[in-house]
Tab-separated table of C-alpha atoms in Angstrom:
chain	number	residue	atom	x	y	z
Y	1	GLN	CA	18.660	8.638	18.474
Y	2	VAL	CA	16.196	10.856	16.612
Y	3	GLN	CA	13.952	13.618	17.897
Y	4	LEU	CA	11.035	15.224	16.056
Y	5	VAL	CA	9.893	18.623	17.273
Y	6	GLU	CA	6.621	20.060	16.007
Y	7	SER	CA	5.391	23.623	16.084
Y	8	GLY	CA	2.680	25.809	14.614
Y	9	GLY	CA	-0.541	24.524	16.133
Y	10	GLY	CA	-3.141	26.719	17.746
Y	11	LEU	CA	-6.667	28.073	17.637
Y	12	VAL	CA	-8.038	29.357	14.347
Y	13	GLN	CA	-11.456	30.311	13.036
Y	14	PRO	CA	-13.172	28.274	10.320
Y	15	GLY	CA	-11.797	29.236	6.946
Y	16	GLY	CA	-8.461	30.241	8.433
Y	17	SER	CA	-4.966	28.886	7.889
Y	18	LEU	CA	-2.161	27.377	9.927
Y	19	ARG	CA	1.275	26.069	9.055
Y	20	LEU	CA	2.755	23.189	10.983
Y	21	SER	CA	6.476	22.445	11.065
Y	22	CYS	CA	8.356	19.359	12.182
Y	23	ALA	CA	12.134	19.313	12.480
Y	24	ALA	CA	14.095	16.090	12.863
Y	25	SER	CA	17.459	15.966	14.610
Y	26	GLY	CA	19.876	13.355	15.911
Y	27	SER	CA	21.894	10.553	14.371
Y	28	ILE	CA	20.287	10.806	10.931
Y	29	ARG	CA	21.783	9.231	7.849
Y	30	ASN	CA	18.709	9.526	5.657
Y	31	ILE	CA	15.015	10.294	6.019
Y	32	TYR	CA	12.630	8.441	3.778
Y	33	THR	CA	8.943	9.162	4.333
Y	34	MET	CA	7.816	12.140	6.404
Y	35	GLY	CA	4.180	12.585	7.192
Y	36	TRP	CA	1.476	14.134	9.307
Y	37	TYR	CA	-1.161	12.194	11.208
Y	38	ARG	CA	-4.001	13.461	13.336
Y	39	GLN	CA	-6.139	12.122	16.125
Y	40	ALA	CA	-9.416	13.668	17.195
Y	41	PRO	CA	-11.064	12.806	20.533
Y	42	GLY	CA	-12.685	9.390	20.382
Y	43	LYS	CA	-11.269	8.626	16.947
Y	44	GLN	CA	-8.378	6.603	15.609
Y	45	ARG	CA	-5.208	8.269	14.437
Y	46	GLU	CA	-5.308	8.814	10.677
Y	47	LEU	CA	-2.771	9.709	8.033
Y	48	VAL	CA	-3.343	13.241	6.763
Y	49	ALA	CA	-0.491	13.658	4.301
Y	50	ALA	CA	2.886	12.136	3.531
Y	51	THR	CA	5.854	12.894	1.342
Y	52	MET	CA	8.422	10.360	0.174
Y	53	SER	CA	12.080	11.099	-0.359
Y	54	GLY	CA	11.587	11.170	-4.128
Y	55	GLY	CA	8.963	13.899	-3.848
Y	56	THR	CA	5.789	11.849	-4.170
Y	57	THR	CA	2.989	13.057	-1.934
Y	58	ASN	CA	-0.355	11.655	-0.896
Y	59	TYR	CA	-3.294	13.045	1.050
Y	60	VAL	CA	-6.388	11.776	2.758
Y	61	ASP	CA	-9.406	12.695	0.633
Y	62	SER	CA	-10.861	15.063	3.233
Y	63	VAL	CA	-7.911	17.483	2.966
Y	64	LYS	CA	-7.159	17.361	-0.757
Y	65	GLY	CA	-7.123	20.829	-2.234
Y	66	ARG	CA	-6.843	22.463	1.198
Y	67	PHE	CA	-3.631	21.088	2.731
Y	68	THR	CA	-0.161	21.006	1.222
Y	69	ILE	CA	2.752	18.986	2.533
Y	70	SER	CA	6.320	19.951	1.719
Y	71	ARG	CA	9.798	19.189	2.992
Y	72	ASP	CA	13.204	20.812	3.201
Y	73	ASN	CA	15.702	17.976	3.041
Y	74	ALA	CA	18.613	20.238	3.943
Y	75	LYS	CA	16.879	21.076	7.221
Y	76	ASN	CA	15.299	17.644	7.820
Y	77	THR	CA	12.006	19.484	8.160
Y	78	VAL	CA	8.505	18.787	6.924
Y	79	TYR	CA	5.696	21.340	6.736
Y	80	LEU	CA	1.932	21.147	6.502
Y	81	GLN	CA	0.189	24.215	5.141
Y	82	MET	CA	-3.458	24.018	6.116
Y	83	ASN	CA	-5.928	26.351	4.415
Y	84	SER	CA	-9.713	26.641	4.512
Y	85	LEU	CA	-9.735	24.927	7.876
Y	86	LYS	CA	-12.935	23.328	9.099
Y	87	PRO	CA	-14.087	22.406	12.609
Y	88	GLU	CA	-13.677	18.743	11.679
Y	89	ASP	CA	-9.936	19.367	11.220
Y	90	THR	CA	-9.683	19.836	14.982
Y	91	ALA	CA	-7.268	17.237	16.344
Y	92	VAL	CA	-3.822	16.657	17.735
Y	93	TYR	CA	-1.445	16.549	14.774
Y	94	TYR	CA	1.591	14.278	14.922
Y	95	CYS	CA	4.646	14.215	12.728
Y	96	LYS	CA	6.156	10.862	11.761
Y	97	ALA	CA	9.391	10.099	9.957
Y	98	VAL	CA	10.984	6.920	8.674
Y	99	VAL	CA	14.645	7.431	9.471
Y	100	HIS	CA	17.822	5.558	8.703
Y	101	THR	CA	20.168	6.201	11.617
Y	102	THR	CA	23.729	5.061	12.046
Y	103	GLY	CA	22.473	1.770	13.438
Y	104	SER	CA	19.008	1.016	12.136
Y	105	LEU	CA	15.887	1.991	10.238
Y	106	GLY	CA	12.834	2.970	12.244
Y	107	ASP	CA	9.723	5.077	12.720
Y	108	TYR	CA	9.900	8.165	14.893
Y	109	TRP	CA	7.063	10.338	16.166
Y	110	GLY	CA	6.777	13.888	17.402
Y	111	GLN	CA	5.012	14.849	20.599
Y	112	GLY	CA	1.942	16.248	18.853
Y	113	THR	CA	0.558	19.741	18.434
Y	114	GLN	CA	-3.052	20.754	19.017
Y	115	VAL	CA	-5.033	22.308	16.184
Y	116	THR	CA	-8.439	23.709	17.120
Y	117	VAL	CA	-10.784	25.166	14.524
Y	118	SER	CA	-13.607	27.034	16.176
Y	119	SER	CA	-15.449	30.323	16.048
């Protein structure tokens, strides 16, 4: 199957930066969309940013101009550069990938990484 492993979360002061990484491994034939979601306490999980295999990207309005999503197809890895972080960015961030394996097409999720923005 497919595993997604995230890294890069942590505690940062308002205005600071963090870079999240998510590496996919396993029986991968092709990865289509890769994206980052987040879930804050008491709130629903929301899409933060996504990148399609052709290079198209989209962002939730609240992070436009501050976050940048990118991917390295050779490494099956997606990144989220987060700048000018705000306390409201505090959440568990999850990586998701739409993957074509040797047997099927499906959605796969990482385990989540905590991002806390606080002084």
